[in-house]
XYZ file of C-alpha atoms in Angstrom:
332
model
C 0.000 0.000 0.000
C 0.987 3.606 -0.513
C 2.345 5.072 2.729
C 1.370 8.599 3.714
C 2.438 10.859 6.567
C 0.939 14.147 7.669
C 0.858 16.169 10.855
C -0.801 18.996 12.719
C 1.181 21.554 14.714
C -0.263 22.363 18.186
C 0.253 26.127 18.050
C -3.432 26.993 18.422
C -6.934 25.561 18.497
C -7.751 23.597 15.343
C -9.888 25.401 12.785
C -12.348 24.776 9.985
C -9.379 25.259 7.666
C -7.539 22.377 9.346
C -10.635 20.202 8.994
C -11.518 20.967 5.366
C -7.925 21.197 4.203
C -6.560 18.120 5.960
C -8.500 16.228 8.627
C -11.557 15.319 6.600
C -9.483 13.897 3.758
C -7.420 11.891 6.255
C -10.631 10.420 7.672
C -12.619 9.841 4.482
C -9.858 8.880 2.051
C -6.314 8.454 3.305
C -6.785 6.086 6.234
C -8.773 3.721 3.994
C -6.562 3.780 0.907
C -3.084 3.913 2.394
C -0.791 2.821 5.191
C -1.249 6.140 6.963
C 0.512 7.907 9.837
C -0.917 11.075 11.401
C 1.039 12.959 14.015
C 0.696 15.887 16.399
C 4.016 17.489 15.480
C 4.686 19.135 18.823
C 8.429 19.656 18.269
C 7.527 22.165 15.554
C 5.624 24.247 18.120
C 8.910 25.049 19.885
C 10.314 27.174 17.047
C 8.667 30.352 18.411
C 7.893 31.843 21.819
C 5.451 29.534 23.578
C 3.941 28.581 26.922
C 4.980 24.972 27.749
C 1.702 24.168 29.520
C -0.279 25.481 26.541
C 1.693 23.347 24.082
C 0.937 20.242 26.162
C -2.744 21.177 26.417
C -3.091 21.897 22.705
C -1.217 18.707 21.800
C -3.742 16.622 23.727
C -6.640 18.597 22.274
C -5.332 18.141 18.720
C -4.922 14.380 19.201
C -8.421 14.151 20.677
C -9.909 16.127 17.772
C -8.118 13.918 15.232
C -9.840 10.916 16.791
C -13.142 12.806 17.128
C -13.033 13.648 13.429
C -12.977 9.937 12.670
C -9.396 8.683 12.511
C -9.510 5.015 13.486
C -6.416 3.763 15.367
C -7.186 0.278 14.030
C -6.776 1.593 10.471
C -4.029 4.194 10.852
C -1.240 5.262 13.223
C -2.015 8.285 15.415
C 0.822 9.527 17.625
C 2.694 12.490 19.070
C 5.949 13.364 17.295
C 8.079 13.849 20.429
C 7.136 10.350 21.625
C 9.199 8.885 18.759
C 12.909 9.708 19.157
C 13.676 8.849 15.532
C 12.312 12.212 14.394
C 14.968 14.143 16.307
C 17.686 11.592 15.424
C 17.047 11.907 11.698
C 16.543 15.673 11.850
C 20.252 16.261 12.492
C 21.196 14.037 9.563
C 18.879 16.125 7.377
C 20.550 19.312 8.646
C 23.854 17.780 7.546
C 22.351 17.133 4.099
C 20.621 20.498 3.566
C 22.353 23.780 2.751
C 22.086 27.125 4.505
C 20.748 28.708 1.311
C 17.958 26.156 0.946
C 16.674 26.764 4.450
C 16.909 30.565 4.204
C 14.799 30.486 1.027
C 11.861 28.919 2.870
C 8.922 31.351 2.673
C 7.676 30.577 6.182
C 11.111 31.345 7.666
C 11.174 34.708 5.914
C 7.630 35.613 6.986
C 7.789 34.380 10.590
C 11.302 35.723 11.074
C 10.212 39.162 9.860
C 7.202 39.153 12.219
C 9.404 38.179 15.171
C 11.876 40.969 14.429
C 9.057 43.513 14.065
C 7.805 42.450 17.493
C 11.283 42.957 18.950
C 11.794 39.228 19.495
C 14.862 37.179 18.709
C 14.534 34.566 15.945
C 15.218 31.041 17.143
C 17.638 28.925 15.145
C 14.990 26.190 15.051
C 12.771 28.460 12.940
C 15.454 28.245 10.264
C 16.180 24.538 10.632
C 12.717 23.097 11.233
C 12.189 22.190 7.546
C 14.989 19.660 8.114
C 12.919 18.218 10.964
C 9.859 18.161 8.711
C 11.885 16.287 6.109
C 12.869 13.808 8.822
C 9.202 13.408 9.812
C 8.404 12.400 6.243
C 11.468 10.379 5.260
C 11.711 8.299 8.438
C 8.666 6.278 7.379
C 9.396 5.669 3.712
C 6.526 8.017 2.929
C 5.180 8.028 -0.627
C 2.642 10.857 -0.335
C 2.272 13.850 1.989
C -1.217 15.439 2.019
C -0.553 19.121 2.800
C -1.944 22.598 2.272
C -0.489 24.770 -0.456
C 1.657 26.690 2.037
C 3.579 23.531 2.977
C 4.345 22.343 -0.555
C 7.749 24.050 -0.488
C 8.747 22.005 2.545
C 7.763 18.739 0.872
C 9.835 19.765 -2.151
C 12.792 20.241 0.189
C 12.219 16.755 1.630
C 12.296 15.385 -1.935
C 15.541 17.196 -2.695
C 17.187 15.967 0.513
C 16.083 12.380 -0.118
C 17.546 12.440 -3.633
C 20.787 14.078 -2.469
C 21.257 11.668 0.431
C 20.582 8.662 -1.799
C 23.086 9.871 -4.395
C 25.826 10.599 -1.868
C 25.474 7.738 0.574
C 23.474 4.996 -1.145
C 19.751 4.456 -1.593
C 18.085 4.899 1.806
C 14.960 7.035 1.407
C 11.770 6.930 -0.636
C 11.302 10.211 -2.547
C 7.874 11.555 -1.467
C 5.399 13.810 -3.258
C 2.882 16.364 -1.973
C -0.841 15.811 -2.571
C -3.666 18.367 -2.225
C -7.404 17.960 -1.690
C -9.339 19.322 -4.701
C -11.520 21.909 -2.933
C -10.909 24.203 0.051
C -7.266 23.243 0.394
C -6.786 26.716 1.766
C -9.689 28.198 3.736
C -9.219 31.928 4.225
C -9.831 34.193 7.228
C -13.421 35.458 7.300
C -12.287 38.976 8.217
C -9.297 39.012 5.873
C -10.034 36.704 2.927
C -6.579 37.318 1.460
C -4.986 35.550 4.451
C -5.150 31.887 5.421
C -7.436 30.911 8.311
C -4.582 30.250 10.736
C -4.977 28.744 14.192
C -2.325 30.981 15.783
C -3.783 34.389 14.841
C -4.248 36.715 17.818
C -7.784 37.730 16.824
C -10.249 34.890 16.384
C -13.010 36.986 14.776
C -12.359 35.571 11.307
C -11.561 32.035 12.407
C -14.033 29.186 12.892
C -12.605 26.822 15.502
C -13.683 23.183 15.547
C -14.860 23.532 19.137
C -16.809 26.778 18.629
C -20.444 26.563 19.720
C -23.013 26.606 16.897
C -24.169 30.165 17.623
C -20.567 31.406 17.591
C -19.991 29.774 14.200
C -23.124 31.390 12.766
C -22.158 34.812 14.107
C -18.639 34.660 12.657
C -19.801 33.592 9.206
C -22.663 36.101 9.066
C -20.121 38.834 9.870
C -17.687 37.645 7.188
C -16.172 40.348 5.000
C -17.553 40.310 1.450
C -16.682 42.433 -1.579
C -17.878 45.549 -3.375
C -20.884 45.032 -5.600
C -23.908 42.853 -4.952
C -23.578 40.064 -7.485
C -22.513 36.659 -6.181
C -19.629 35.627 -8.452
C -16.798 33.176 -7.961
C -13.582 35.092 -8.615
C -10.666 34.373 -6.295
C -8.746 37.493 -7.396
C -11.354 40.256 -7.504
C -13.955 38.778 -5.104
C -11.901 36.949 -2.434
C -14.528 37.267 0.324
C -17.362 35.759 -1.709
C -15.031 33.156 -3.233
C -14.033 32.037 0.260
C -17.673 31.582 1.305
C -18.482 29.689 -1.903
C -15.487 27.382 -1.472
C -16.408 26.802 2.164
C -20.000 25.899 1.244
C -18.837 23.723 -1.653
C -16.412 21.861 0.583
C -19.087 21.241 3.222
C -21.724 20.003 0.784
C -19.603 18.491 -1.975
C -20.608 21.046 -4.591
C -18.742 23.239 -7.062
C -18.101 26.887 -6.047
C -18.565 28.183 -9.597
C -21.943 26.450 -9.967
C -23.021 27.512 -6.467
C -22.421 31.156 -7.347
C -25.306 30.964 -9.823
C -27.705 29.803 -7.119
C -27.473 32.923 -4.935
C -28.800 36.413 -5.528
C -27.535 37.940 -2.274
C -24.566 37.757 0.061
C -26.899 37.290 3.015
C -28.444 34.094 1.666
C -24.995 32.714 0.843
C -23.721 33.477 4.348
C -26.752 31.881 5.984
C -26.408 28.648 4.016
C -22.637 28.555 4.532
C -23.115 29.033 8.283
C -25.654 26.213 8.572
C -23.516 23.896 6.450
C -20.489 24.490 8.692
C -22.518 24.040 11.888
C -23.854 20.674 10.702
C -20.430 19.586 9.459
C -18.785 20.228 12.817
C -21.615 19.063 15.095
C -20.590 15.348 15.236
C -16.920 16.292 15.709
C -17.739 18.472 18.725
C -20.001 15.809 20.233
C -17.415 13.043 19.814
C -14.680 15.317 21.208
C -16.711 15.809 24.376
C -16.983 12.023 24.789
C -13.263 11.448 24.252
C -12.231 14.356 26.500
C -14.172 12.646 29.293
C -12.073 9.490 28.790
C -8.428 10.680 28.722
C -7.179 7.166 29.459
C -8.433 5.987 26.073
C -6.643 8.818 24.243
C -3.417 8.119 26.177
C -3.620 4.454 25.202
C -4.129 5.283 21.517
C -1.122 7.632 21.551
C 1.102 5.127 23.381
C 0.291 2.316 20.947
C 0.616 4.696 18.004
C 4.084 5.782 19.120
C 5.180 2.158 19.531
C 3.998 1.327 16.034
C 5.600 4.446 14.533
C 8.878 3.746 16.314
C 8.939 0.243 14.905
C 8.501 1.610 11.377
C 11.011 4.464 11.662
C 13.910 2.935 13.576
C 15.266 0.543 10.897
C 15.370 3.314 8.281
C 16.939 5.870 10.622
C 19.534 3.297 11.732
C 20.285 2.655 8.045
C 20.709 6.407 7.441
C 23.142 6.631 10.377
C 25.226 3.812 8.949
C 25.086 5.228 5.412
C 26.298 8.685 6.437
C 29.249 7.239 8.321
C 28.232 6.874 11.971
C 29.557 3.908 13.931
C 26.740 1.522 14.969
C 26.110 1.226 18.708
C 27.236 -2.036 20.266
């Protein structure tokens, strides 16, 4: 079977964007058609200023929501990244394979580094090097496909380049992976700023629908969504980003086509109302199942422990092989 790996970073509460762009595809497609691993990539949350207790809390919440969304630990491997030492072991080998120029060209490093400097904060070295860790996350498992949002494609391309380079220099060790993208709503935009991604770590949550938002909160946020000048409902990502975002959101919830849906509506209000109800109904079973799982933390702990054991068993032989290939003396 094709092997896939993907992860969620616990830097904020999971959003509708996380669900439509990643989680739902993992649940409905990937776990059934592939040998799939899904991880809470908590080591990546340490690249910026953070509260340790909050990272732990959000890591547990993310894992619980992944299960609440429908990931089945009997079908796929669900685990926390830091519970599997092979990620950190292979990360250093990837740093020794990558170049300084490659890492400095990463768009997320440029953007996040600039924001940190503007805020008067120092930029952690890990913000520069974490794409090497992401490559390790992927390559440790012999991953064939990485389902990601558009903003992470560059990092998967780096993982491909590092796999090829390592194989050429030290002998064939790694599978060369490729990025895959869901066809609709791969990138859900902020309701208050439809030119920006709906990110879970934004300070203001007014334009963000969180998976655990109450139904009335979801309706209020979508009804207050920024639209565009003019009154006609048209699907045009460039000139009508607000309306396009609502149409894509509705299409993703109901399985429709945003261009065809545009012809159904004569007003922004009607579009917002239908989009709000579609999102509420989409998230209702996730919220209800999350409440059940949150009341049984022992079950979640058991899933994560078994998932880490399984992941470790898959990753260790390949990481050991990479250590030998690059010239490290095997432990006795």
